[in-house]
Tab-separated table of C-alpha atoms in Angstrom:
chain	number	residue	atom	x	y	z
A	1	UNK	CA	6.504	-32.554	31.222
A	2	UNK	CA	3.728	-31.547	33.580
A	3	UNK	CA	0.767	-29.552	32.360
A	4	UNK	CA	1.985	-26.506	34.298
A	5	UNK	CA	5.435	-26.769	32.806
A	6	UNK	CA	3.923	-27.220	29.374
A	7	UNK	CA	1.795	-24.105	29.826
A	8	UNK	CA	4.813	-22.125	31.020
A	9	UNK	CA	6.740	-23.251	27.969
A	10	UNK	CA	3.901	-22.214	25.696
A	11	UNK	CA	3.675	-18.817	27.388
A	12	UNK	CA	7.424	-18.280	26.953
A	13	UNK	CA	7.160	-19.275	23.320
A	14	UNK	CA	4.238	-16.934	22.700
A	15	UNK	CA	6.032	-14.178	24.596
A	16	UNK	CA	9.126	-14.697	22.491
A	17	UNK	CA	7.101	-14.512	19.290
A	18	UNK	CA	5.382	-11.351	20.544
A	19	UNK	CA	8.730	-9.797	21.421
A	20	UNK	CA	10.053	-10.686	18.023
A	21	UNK	CA	7.044	-9.167	16.333
A	22	UNK	CA	7.328	-6.025	18.465
A	23	UNK	CA	11.015	-5.752	17.659
A	24	UNK	CA	10.171	-6.007	13.984
A	25	UNK	CA	7.441	-3.365	14.169
A	26	UNK	CA	9.791	-1.052	16.036
A	27	UNK	CA	12.307	-1.459	13.245
A	28	UNK	CA	9.656	-0.653	10.648
A	29	UNK	CA	8.522	2.417	12.571
A	30	UNK	CA	12.047	3.684	13.146
A	31	UNK	CA	13.638	3.076	9.776
A	32	UNK	CA	10.937	3.085	7.094
A	33	UNK	CA	11.310	6.745	6.199
A	34	UNK	CA	15.072	6.658	5.894
A	35	UNK	CA	15.019	3.391	3.980
A	36	UNK	CA	12.420	4.778	1.615
A	37	UNK	CA	14.593	7.813	0.861
A	38	UNK	CA	17.609	5.588	0.396
A	39	UNK	CA	15.609	3.328	-1.914
A	40	UNK	CA	14.233	6.304	-3.777
A	41	UNK	CA	17.720	7.600	-4.541
A	42	UNK	CA	18.783	4.122	-5.594
A	43	UNK	CA	15.964	3.545	-8.080
A	44	UNK	CA	14.313	6.938	-8.651
A	45	UNK	CA	10.759	5.604	-8.531
A	46	UNK	CA	8.244	6.083	-5.778
A	47	UNK	CA	6.366	2.795	-6.204
A	48	UNK	CA	9.532	0.784	-6.690
A	49	UNK	CA	11.129	2.431	-3.663
A	50	UNK	CA	8.130	1.446	-1.552
A	51	UNK	CA	8.349	-2.124	-2.797
A	52	UNK	CA	12.072	-2.220	-2.065
A	53	UNK	CA	11.390	-1.071	1.480
A	54	UNK	CA	8.783	-3.781	1.858
A	55	UNK	CA	11.086	-6.479	0.503
A	56	UNK	CA	13.845	-5.236	2.757
A	57	UNK	CA	11.685	-5.578	5.835
A	58	UNK	CA	10.460	-9.016	4.804
A	59	UNK	CA	14.036	-10.206	4.566
A	60	UNK	CA	14.830	-8.443	7.823
A	61	UNK	CA	12.007	-10.328	9.521
A	62	UNK	CA	13.306	-13.643	8.295
A	63	UNK	CA	16.795	-12.879	9.578
A	64	UNK	CA	15.839	-10.920	12.662
A	65	UNK	CA	17.671	-13.336	14.911
A	66	UNK	CA	20.907	-12.394	13.161
A	67	UNK	CA	20.564	-8.833	14.419
A	68	UNK	CA	22.440	-8.983	17.710
A	69	UNK	CA	23.078	-5.291	18.170
A	70	UNK	CA	20.072	-2.996	17.842
A	71	UNK	CA	22.433	-0.075	17.277
A	72	UNK	CA	23.590	-1.746	14.081
A	73	UNK	CA	20.082	-2.079	12.679
A	74	UNK	CA	20.355	0.955	10.402
A	75	UNK	CA	23.464	-0.306	8.625
A	76	UNK	CA	22.033	-3.829	8.579
A	77	UNK	CA	18.823	-2.684	6.892
A	78	UNK	CA	20.737	-0.488	4.452
A	79	UNK	CA	22.802	-3.485	3.413
A	80	UNK	CA	19.673	-5.602	2.880
A	81	UNK	CA	18.140	-2.790	0.851
A	82	UNK	CA	21.177	-2.520	-1.397
A	83	UNK	CA	21.117	-6.270	-1.992
A	84	UNK	CA	17.419	-6.185	-2.796
A	85	UNK	CA	18.048	-3.395	-5.254
A	86	UNK	CA	20.935	-5.295	-6.831
A	87	UNK	CA	18.697	-8.359	-7.061
A	88	UNK	CA	16.388	-6.408	-9.361
A	89	UNK	CA	19.181	-6.121	-11.879
A	90	UNK	CA	20.161	-9.754	-11.427
A	91	UNK	CA	16.646	-10.854	-12.318
A	92	UNK	CA	16.457	-8.749	-15.420
A	93	UNK	CA	17.823	-5.490	-16.704
A	94	UNK	CA	15.566	-2.578	-15.928
A	95	UNK	CA	13.620	-1.607	-19.049
A	96	UNK	CA	14.841	1.575	-20.636
A	97	UNK	CA	11.326	2.980	-20.479
A	98	UNK	CA	11.534	2.912	-16.712
A	99	UNK	CA	14.752	4.888	-16.730
A	100	UNK	CA	13.144	7.477	-18.967
A	101	UNK	CA	10.059	7.818	-16.853
A	102	UNK	CA	11.819	8.224	-13.538
A	103	UNK	CA	9.796	10.540	-11.366
A	104	UNK	CA	12.212	13.393	-11.181
A	105	UNK	CA	10.524	15.871	-13.469
A	106	UNK	CA	10.144	19.328	-12.050
A	107	UNK	CA	6.426	19.405	-12.642
A	108	UNK	CA	5.759	15.774	-11.864
A	109	UNK	CA	3.629	14.876	-8.870
A	110	UNK	CA	5.201	12.799	-6.169
A	111	UNK	CA	8.110	13.076	-3.809
A	112	UNK	CA	10.509	14.684	-6.207
A	113	UNK	CA	11.259	17.700	-8.235
A	114	UNK	CA	8.843	20.302	-6.915
A	115	UNK	CA	10.004	23.442	-5.186
A	116	UNK	CA	13.339	25.094	-4.727
A	117	UNK	CA	15.175	21.809	-4.409
A	118	UNK	CA	14.142	20.683	-7.873
A	119	UNK	CA	17.381	21.669	-9.590
A	120	UNK	CA	19.508	20.096	-6.899
A	121	UNK	CA	17.429	16.914	-6.932
A	122	UNK	CA	17.773	16.715	-10.677
A	123	UNK	CA	21.516	17.236	-10.324
A	124	UNK	CA	21.748	14.472	-7.725
A	125	UNK	CA	19.800	12.233	-10.064
A	126	UNK	CA	22.318	12.949	-12.807
A	127	UNK	CA	25.221	11.740	-10.712
A	128	UNK	CA	26.589	8.362	-11.624
A	129	UNK	CA	25.493	5.742	-9.076
A	130	UNK	CA	29.065	5.240	-7.884
A	131	UNK	CA	29.089	8.885	-6.767
A	132	UNK	CA	25.459	9.202	-5.736
A	133	UNK	CA	25.239	6.193	-3.474
A	134	UNK	CA	28.086	6.982	-1.072
A	135	UNK	CA	26.903	10.589	-0.956
A	136	UNK	CA	23.373	9.485	-0.036
A	137	UNK	CA	24.722	7.126	2.618
A	138	UNK	CA	26.837	9.902	4.081
A	139	UNK	CA	24.379	12.796	3.978
A	140	UNK	CA	21.121	10.915	4.447
A	141	UNK	CA	22.276	7.960	6.489
A	142	UNK	CA	24.901	9.775	8.517
A	143	UNK	CA	27.391	6.970	7.935
A	144	UNK	CA	31.109	7.629	8.193
A	145	UNK	CA	33.393	6.957	5.234
A	146	UNK	CA	34.645	3.835	7.005
A	147	UNK	CA	31.093	2.559	7.487
A	148	UNK	CA	30.202	3.322	3.886
A	149	UNK	CA	33.343	1.537	2.740
A	150	UNK	CA	32.230	-1.529	4.676
A	151	UNK	CA	28.735	-1.431	3.187
A	152	UNK	CA	29.879	-0.881	-0.369
A	153	UNK	CA	32.807	-3.257	0.019
A	154	UNK	CA	35.315	-0.751	-1.283
A	155	UNK	CA	38.207	1.005	0.387
A	156	UNK	CA	37.702	3.974	2.663
A	157	UNK	CA	39.938	6.102	0.447
A	158	UNK	CA	37.746	5.217	-2.542
A	159	UNK	CA	34.685	6.382	-0.608
A	160	UNK	CA	36.427	9.636	0.287
A	161	UNK	CA	37.300	10.205	-3.352
A	162	UNK	CA	33.767	9.428	-4.514
A	163	UNK	CA	31.973	11.721	-2.076
A	164	UNK	CA	34.476	14.480	-2.861
A	165	UNK	CA	33.879	14.077	-6.583
A	166	UNK	CA	30.126	13.826	-6.042
A	167	UNK	CA	30.107	17.253	-4.416
A	168	UNK	CA	32.362	18.674	-7.116
A	169	UNK	CA	30.061	17.363	-9.831
A	170	UNK	CA	26.990	18.720	-8.080
A	171	UNK	CA	28.571	22.158	-7.972
A	172	UNK	CA	29.447	21.926	-11.659
A	173	UNK	CA	25.915	20.816	-12.553
A	174	UNK	CA	24.343	23.571	-10.482
A	175	UNK	CA	26.690	26.246	-11.785
A	176	UNK	CA	26.356	25.135	-15.393
A	177	UNK	CA	23.628	25.485	-17.936
A	178	UNK	CA	20.250	24.416	-16.573
A	179	UNK	CA	19.738	22.253	-19.652
A	180	UNK	CA	22.607	20.146	-18.470
A	181	UNK	CA	20.451	19.058	-15.555
A	182	UNK	CA	18.310	16.595	-17.432
A	183	UNK	CA	15.750	14.292	-15.875
A	184	UNK	CA	16.173	10.771	-14.685
A	185	UNK	CA	18.628	8.875	-12.542
A	186	UNK	CA	21.804	7.840	-14.221
B	1	UNK	CA	47.576	22.177	6.888
B	2	UNK	CA	47.606	23.912	3.527
B	3	UNK	CA	44.650	25.117	1.461
B	4	UNK	CA	44.681	22.061	-0.820
B	5	UNK	CA	44.434	19.673	2.107
B	6	UNK	CA	41.704	21.822	3.686
B	7	UNK	CA	39.681	21.792	0.451
B	8	UNK	CA	40.128	18.051	0.041
B	9	UNK	CA	38.862	17.301	3.527
B	10	UNK	CA	36.097	19.878	3.215
B	11	UNK	CA	34.855	18.219	0.044
B	12	UNK	CA	34.950	14.804	1.683
B	13	UNK	CA	32.737	15.785	4.598
B	14	UNK	CA	31.936	19.450	5.289
B	15	UNK	CA	30.471	18.522	8.657
B	16	UNK	CA	33.588	16.850	9.976
B	17	UNK	CA	35.709	19.816	10.937
B	18	UNK	CA	38.558	18.993	13.262
B	19	UNK	CA	40.795	21.384	15.175
B	20	UNK	CA	43.374	21.541	12.357
B	21	UNK	CA	40.748	22.569	9.840
B	22	UNK	CA	39.255	25.187	12.155
B	23	UNK	CA	42.696	26.599	12.829
B	24	UNK	CA	43.471	26.823	9.128
B	25	UNK	CA	40.115	28.424	8.281
B	26	UNK	CA	40.505	31.040	10.967
B	27	UNK	CA	43.657	32.317	9.281
B	28	UNK	CA	42.662	31.932	5.620
B	29	UNK	CA	39.950	34.107	4.085
B	30	UNK	CA	39.777	31.970	0.950
B	31	UNK	CA	39.144	28.750	2.899
B	32	UNK	CA	36.711	30.514	5.226
B	33	UNK	CA	34.621	31.428	2.172
B	34	UNK	CA	34.943	27.910	0.831
B	35	UNK	CA	33.781	26.554	4.183
B	36	UNK	CA	30.716	28.785	4.218
B	37	UNK	CA	29.840	27.791	0.646
B	38	UNK	CA	30.346	24.105	1.332
B	39	UNK	CA	28.165	24.201	4.423
B	40	UNK	CA	25.457	26.093	2.555
B	41	UNK	CA	25.503	23.483	-0.207
B	42	UNK	CA	25.410	20.771	2.425
B	43	UNK	CA	22.255	22.201	3.969
B	44	UNK	CA	20.619	22.309	0.546
B	45	UNK	CA	21.809	18.787	-0.101
B	46	UNK	CA	20.207	17.524	3.100
B	47	UNK	CA	16.925	19.214	2.159
B	48	UNK	CA	17.023	17.882	-1.384
B	49	UNK	CA	17.747	14.305	-0.357
B	50	UNK	CA	14.886	14.329	2.154
B	51	UNK	CA	12.201	13.580	-0.397
B	52	UNK	CA	8.735	13.366	1.159
B	53	UNK	CA	7.901	9.918	2.449
B	54	UNK	CA	4.449	8.519	1.607
B	55	UNK	CA	2.277	9.141	4.647
B	56	UNK	CA	1.030	5.580	4.810
B	57	UNK	CA	4.379	3.895	4.225
B	58	UNK	CA	4.638	2.268	7.652
B	59	UNK	CA	1.029	1.073	7.549
B	60	UNK	CA	1.531	-0.193	4.035
B	61	UNK	CA	4.710	-2.073	4.891
B	62	UNK	CA	3.143	-3.625	7.978
B	63	UNK	CA	-0.063	-4.528	6.177
B	64	UNK	CA	1.664	-5.999	3.184
B	65	UNK	CA	4.130	-7.790	5.410
B	66	UNK	CA	1.382	-9.363	7.469
B	67	UNK	CA	0.587	-11.848	4.734
B	68	UNK	CA	4.180	-12.909	4.750
B	69	UNK	CA	4.709	-12.716	8.492
B	70	UNK	CA	1.840	-15.025	9.218
B	71	UNK	CA	3.372	-17.580	6.923
B	72	UNK	CA	6.714	-17.467	8.730
B	73	UNK	CA	6.843	-19.018	12.123
B	74	UNK	CA	8.978	-17.163	14.597
B	75	UNK	CA	12.288	-18.960	14.681
B	76	UNK	CA	12.535	-20.753	17.949
B	77	UNK	CA	15.865	-20.724	19.712
B	78	UNK	CA	17.733	-23.924	19.079
B	79	UNK	CA	16.631	-26.534	21.531
B	80	UNK	CA	19.280	-27.673	23.894
B	81	UNK	CA	19.599	-31.376	23.921
B	82	UNK	CA	20.068	-32.749	27.368
B	83	UNK	CA	23.219	-34.772	27.221
B	84	UNK	CA	23.327	-36.102	30.709
B	85	UNK	CA	23.077	-39.815	30.397
B	86	UNK	CA	23.666	-41.713	33.542
B	87	UNK	CA	26.124	-44.554	33.390
B	88	UNK	CA	28.558	-45.608	30.728
B	89	UNK	CA	27.262	-47.297	27.617
B	90	UNK	CA	29.246	-49.754	25.584
B	91	UNK	CA	31.071	-47.887	22.812
B	92	UNK	CA	29.389	-49.623	19.873
B	93	UNK	CA	25.949	-49.073	21.317
B	94	UNK	CA	26.773	-45.448	21.996
B	95	UNK	CA	28.032	-44.988	18.445
B	96	UNK	CA	24.992	-46.693	16.987
B	97	UNK	CA	22.725	-44.502	19.062
B	98	UNK	CA	24.758	-41.427	18.133
B	99	UNK	CA	24.448	-42.415	14.483
B	100	UNK	CA	20.718	-42.779	14.842
B	101	UNK	CA	20.480	-39.338	16.417
B	102	UNK	CA	22.617	-37.848	13.665
B	103	UNK	CA	20.458	-39.480	10.999
B	104	UNK	CA	17.344	-38.206	12.735
B	105	UNK	CA	18.814	-34.712	13.047
B	106	UNK	CA	19.903	-34.722	9.400
B	107	UNK	CA	16.428	-35.782	8.344
B	108	UNK	CA	14.902	-33.034	10.476
B	109	UNK	CA	17.250	-30.451	8.975
B	110	UNK	CA	16.359	-31.669	5.498
B	111	UNK	CA	12.652	-31.447	6.227
B	112	UNK	CA	13.016	-27.933	7.660
B	113	UNK	CA	15.237	-26.838	4.770
B	114	UNK	CA	12.826	-28.198	2.193
B	115	UNK	CA	9.948	-26.581	4.042
B	116	UNK	CA	11.707	-23.222	4.170
B	117	UNK	CA	12.692	-23.466	0.527
B	118	UNK	CA	9.126	-24.235	-0.358
B	119	UNK	CA	7.841	-21.439	1.839
B	120	UNK	CA	10.288	-18.913	0.436
B	121	UNK	CA	9.399	-19.872	-3.104
B	122	UNK	CA	5.767	-19.577	-2.139
B	123	UNK	CA	6.171	-16.237	-0.362
B	124	UNK	CA	7.920	-14.782	-3.392
B	125	UNK	CA	5.613	-16.322	-5.945
B	126	UNK	CA	3.632	-14.038	-8.197
B	127	UNK	CA	0.274	-14.972	-6.603
B	128	UNK	CA	1.645	-14.221	-3.108
B	129	UNK	CA	3.179	-10.924	-4.176
B	130	UNK	CA	-0.018	-9.988	-6.011
B	131	UNK	CA	-2.167	-10.653	-2.934
B	132	UNK	CA	0.220	-8.641	-0.765
B	133	UNK	CA	-0.072	-5.791	-3.242
B	134	UNK	CA	-3.855	-5.921	-3.376
B	135	UNK	CA	-4.350	-5.919	0.392
B	136	UNK	CA	-2.193	-2.826	0.888
B	137	UNK	CA	-4.395	-0.055	2.358
B	138	UNK	CA	-3.809	2.377	-0.475
B	139	UNK	CA	-5.066	-0.139	-3.018
B	140	UNK	CA	-8.506	-0.504	-1.401
B	141	UNK	CA	-10.024	2.493	-3.167
B	142	UNK	CA	-9.153	1.027	-6.559
B	143	UNK	CA	-11.344	-1.991	-5.858
B	144	UNK	CA	-14.426	0.209	-5.549
B	145	UNK	CA	-14.059	1.815	-8.977
B	146	UNK	CA	-16.622	0.818	-11.570
B	147	UNK	CA	-16.531	3.366	-14.381
B	148	UNK	CA	-14.686	1.988	-17.408
B	149	UNK	CA	-11.583	3.914	-18.374
B	150	UNK	CA	-10.918	5.062	-21.937
B	151	UNK	CA	-9.101	2.435	-23.975
B	152	UNK	CA	-6.309	4.948	-24.616
B	153	UNK	CA	-5.497	5.116	-20.883
B	154	UNK	CA	-5.071	1.361	-20.716
B	155	UNK	CA	-2.966	1.252	-23.875
B	156	UNK	CA	-0.796	4.128	-22.676
B	157	UNK	CA	-0.096	2.417	-19.363
B	158	UNK	CA	0.898	-0.794	-21.115
B	159	UNK	CA	3.044	1.207	-23.519
B	160	UNK	CA	4.797	2.819	-20.560
B	161	UNK	CA	5.739	-0.677	-19.461
B	162	UNK	CA	7.084	-1.448	-22.939
B	163	UNK	CA	4.060	-3.461	-24.068
B	164	UNK	CA	1.978	-2.545	-27.115
B	165	UNK	CA	-1.434	-4.136	-27.144
B	166	UNK	CA	-2.143	-5.798	-30.481
B	167	UNK	CA	-5.907	-5.883	-29.986
B	168	UNK	CA	-8.477	-3.962	-27.990
B	169	UNK	CA	-8.210	-4.497	-24.245
B	170	UNK	CA	-11.305	-5.564	-22.305
B	171	UNK	CA	-13.707	-2.641	-22.096
B	172	UNK	CA	-14.422	-2.847	-18.381
B	173	UNK	CA	-11.092	-1.765	-16.918
B	174	UNK	CA	-11.976	0.680	-14.135
B	175	UNK	CA	-8.468	1.259	-12.805
B	176	UNK	CA	-5.050	1.095	-14.394
B	177	UNK	CA	-1.700	2.091	-12.933
B	178	UNK	CA	1.997	1.447	-13.185
B	179	UNK	CA	2.889	-0.390	-10.011
B	180	UNK	CA	5.550	-2.842	-8.874
B	181	UNK	CA	5.372	-6.122	-7.002
B	182	UNK	CA	8.445	-7.681	-5.499
B	183	UNK	CA	10.451	-4.931	-7.136
B	184	UNK	CA	9.204	-5.831	-10.606
B	185	UNK	CA	7.328	-3.220	-12.641
B	186	UNK	CA	3.792	-4.259	-13.548
B	187	UNK	CA	0.567	-2.918	-15.028
B	188	UNK	CA	-2.084	-3.099	-12.327
B	189	UNK	CA	-5.767	-3.014	-13.256
B	190	UNK	CA	-9.115	-3.553	-11.613
B	191	UNK	CA	-12.039	-5.042	-13.527
B	192	UNK	CA	-15.430	-4.916	-11.799
B	193	UNK	CA	-17.053	-8.292	-12.478
B	194	UNK	CA	-20.439	-9.575	-11.404
B	195	UNK	CA	-18.888	-11.664	-8.632
B	196	UNK	CA	-16.828	-8.730	-7.330
B	197	UNK	CA	-13.800	-6.782	-8.510
B	198	UNK	CA	-10.893	-8.666	-10.023
B	199	UNK	CA	-7.405	-7.210	-9.713
B	200	UNK	CA	-5.447	-8.003	-12.860
B	201	UNK	CA	-1.702	-7.534	-13.112
B	202	UNK	CA	0.460	-7.962	-16.163
B	203	UNK	CA	4.100	-8.622	-15.346
B	204	UNK	CA	6.238	-8.018	-18.434
B	205	UNK	CA	9.219	-10.328	-18.665
B	206	UNK	CA	8.022	-12.707	-15.936
B	207	UNK	CA	8.983	-16.303	-16.605
B	208	UNK	CA	6.227	-18.500	-15.210
B	209	UNK	CA	6.515	-22.123	-16.291
B	210	UNK	CA	2.966	-23.056	-15.463
B	211	UNK	CA	-0.192	-21.665	-13.957
B	212	UNK	CA	0.021	-21.225	-10.221
B	213	UNK	CA	-2.768	-20.531	-7.772
B	214	UNK	CA	-2.812	-19.458	-4.160
B	215	UNK	CA	-5.657	-18.914	-1.702
B	216	UNK	CA	-4.913	-16.537	1.138
B	217	UNK	CA	-6.745	-13.883	3.164
B	218	UNK	CA	-10.103	-14.833	1.623
B	219	UNK	CA	-8.594	-14.125	-1.760
B	220	UNK	CA	-7.617	-16.397	-4.573
B	221	UNK	CA	-4.798	-15.509	-6.941
B	222	UNK	CA	-3.827	-17.185	-10.167
B	223	UNK	CA	-0.721	-16.478	-12.232
B	224	UNK	CA	-0.707	-17.708	-15.810
B	225	UNK	CA	2.290	-17.676	-18.134
B	226	UNK	CA	2.077	-15.660	-21.328
B	227	UNK	CA	4.462	-15.397	-24.211
B	228	UNK	CA	6.542	-12.572	-22.779
B	229	UNK	CA	5.260	-12.136	-19.292
B	230	UNK	CA	2.644	-13.357	-16.891
B	231	UNK	CA	-0.904	-12.383	-16.036
B	232	UNK	CA	-1.956	-12.490	-12.397
B	233	UNK	CA	-5.556	-12.263	-11.269
B	234	UNK	CA	-6.713	-11.753	-7.691
B	235	UNK	CA	-10.308	-11.806	-6.452
B	236	UNK	CA	-12.558	-13.321	-3.826
B	237	UNK	CA	-13.568	-16.006	-6.293
B	238	UNK	CA	-11.969	-17.277	-9.480
B	239	UNK	CA	-15.110	-17.662	-11.550
B	240	UNK	CA	-14.191	-14.912	-14.002
B	241	UNK	CA	-10.500	-15.782	-14.266
B	242	UNK	CA	-10.805	-17.885	-17.404
B	243	UNK	CA	-12.661	-15.235	-19.384
B	244	UNK	CA	-10.342	-12.477	-18.164
B	245	UNK	CA	-7.266	-14.502	-19.090
B	246	UNK	CA	-8.636	-15.083	-22.595
B	247	UNK	CA	-9.488	-11.419	-23.039
B	248	UNK	CA	-6.019	-10.253	-22.025
B	249	UNK	CA	-4.277	-12.985	-24.009
B	250	UNK	CA	-6.196	-11.701	-27.001
B	251	UNK	CA	-5.216	-8.080	-26.309
B	252	UNK	CA	-1.550	-8.781	-25.591
B	253	UNK	CA	-0.745	-11.684	-27.872
B	254	UNK	CA	-3.418	-11.379	-30.540
B	255	UNK	CA	-6.273	-13.717	-31.490
B	256	UNK	CA	-4.013	-16.402	-32.951
B	257	UNK	CA	-1.120	-15.883	-30.569
B	258	UNK	CA	0.290	-13.381	-33.042
B	259	UNK	CA	3.605	-11.743	-32.376
B	260	UNK	CA	3.452	-9.245	-29.611
B	261	UNK	CA	4.481	-5.717	-30.236
B	262	UNK	CA	6.576	-5.514	-27.105
B	263	UNK	CA	9.558	-3.284	-27.347
């Protein structure tokens, strides 16, 4: 290879790495907020949600070449996030103290129970994960039932049933005694 | 469409109204009310789910990722092997050469796989995760703190992580917080030492087989196994690590390695 050809090859390589890095940073810019909210409703903790987002993006970086369709990046990242969250439970069960201290208290600082949404947030937190997660994916992520079914690896009809029941349960929790709306994700 | 079907589809997705649903609602006062209520709840639901995002999240993710990103080479597209070989080689020679290439390729794959495995293990090691946590922008302020915290604050933070200290913690803890690294809850502290601040993290439940050190970003990190967790220390120099490890081993496990009061 001539020196010129070698230099051209090096430039292409550097350019490719730069493009890859830019693509990654664009993903971080575009999807961090939504991923954080998704993570927050998965785990109920601000710091843990931030770490999950970080882990998600690290894994995304390593597999960036697998992302062929930029339009699919949201679903792709959501899937990585769910796996990262599941991995937490594979490593070790979450300590019960963490469940008790989830940052969903009405008076607690942080991105949670303050303001007029406090009761609804507490009610969402009380939903069983099998109801909460598809609801979050639908309302927050804007995914269709078919897309959610694909992500959660369940049938579309099961997703439809779960989001229906999630809304029913939220109404019951909001209409019922306020004491019923306890703190902490279920 | 009847009312039951309308309600079922409304509850599944109040924002997905098709012509059939609109037609039914226009002629049914009960379902019109239900539609209005469902859409009102949906608006509240959207607001409630949109919890505030930490202002520095993007910067934090990018900063913390940088440690990792620099360790990962961009994956080059697979090189195309030029196959044009002029002339026809004898079959045995061709096969022997093909075998040699295959062996070479297999060896290369093995080397790359072992390298990646090693890198991944390294990138996810406690020292690497601890350094990534310490260099995050929102952790910088903690490193400047010097005033010792009350012992009760330190004990309470450990207790919140399910760990009861069996002896007094070191007196010079200037920062203590419940944090997480790699998705694992930890107690994060800063101890101002003469050679500079040392970030100390206790990781309950961590299973480290042996001490592990890592030097990165002008920082050195050391993770040491403890009876029911691991202690990770990060600083510009490791001079104080031994004394800090002993002090925390004493506080967590007791002077003689007594039973820990972990829950």
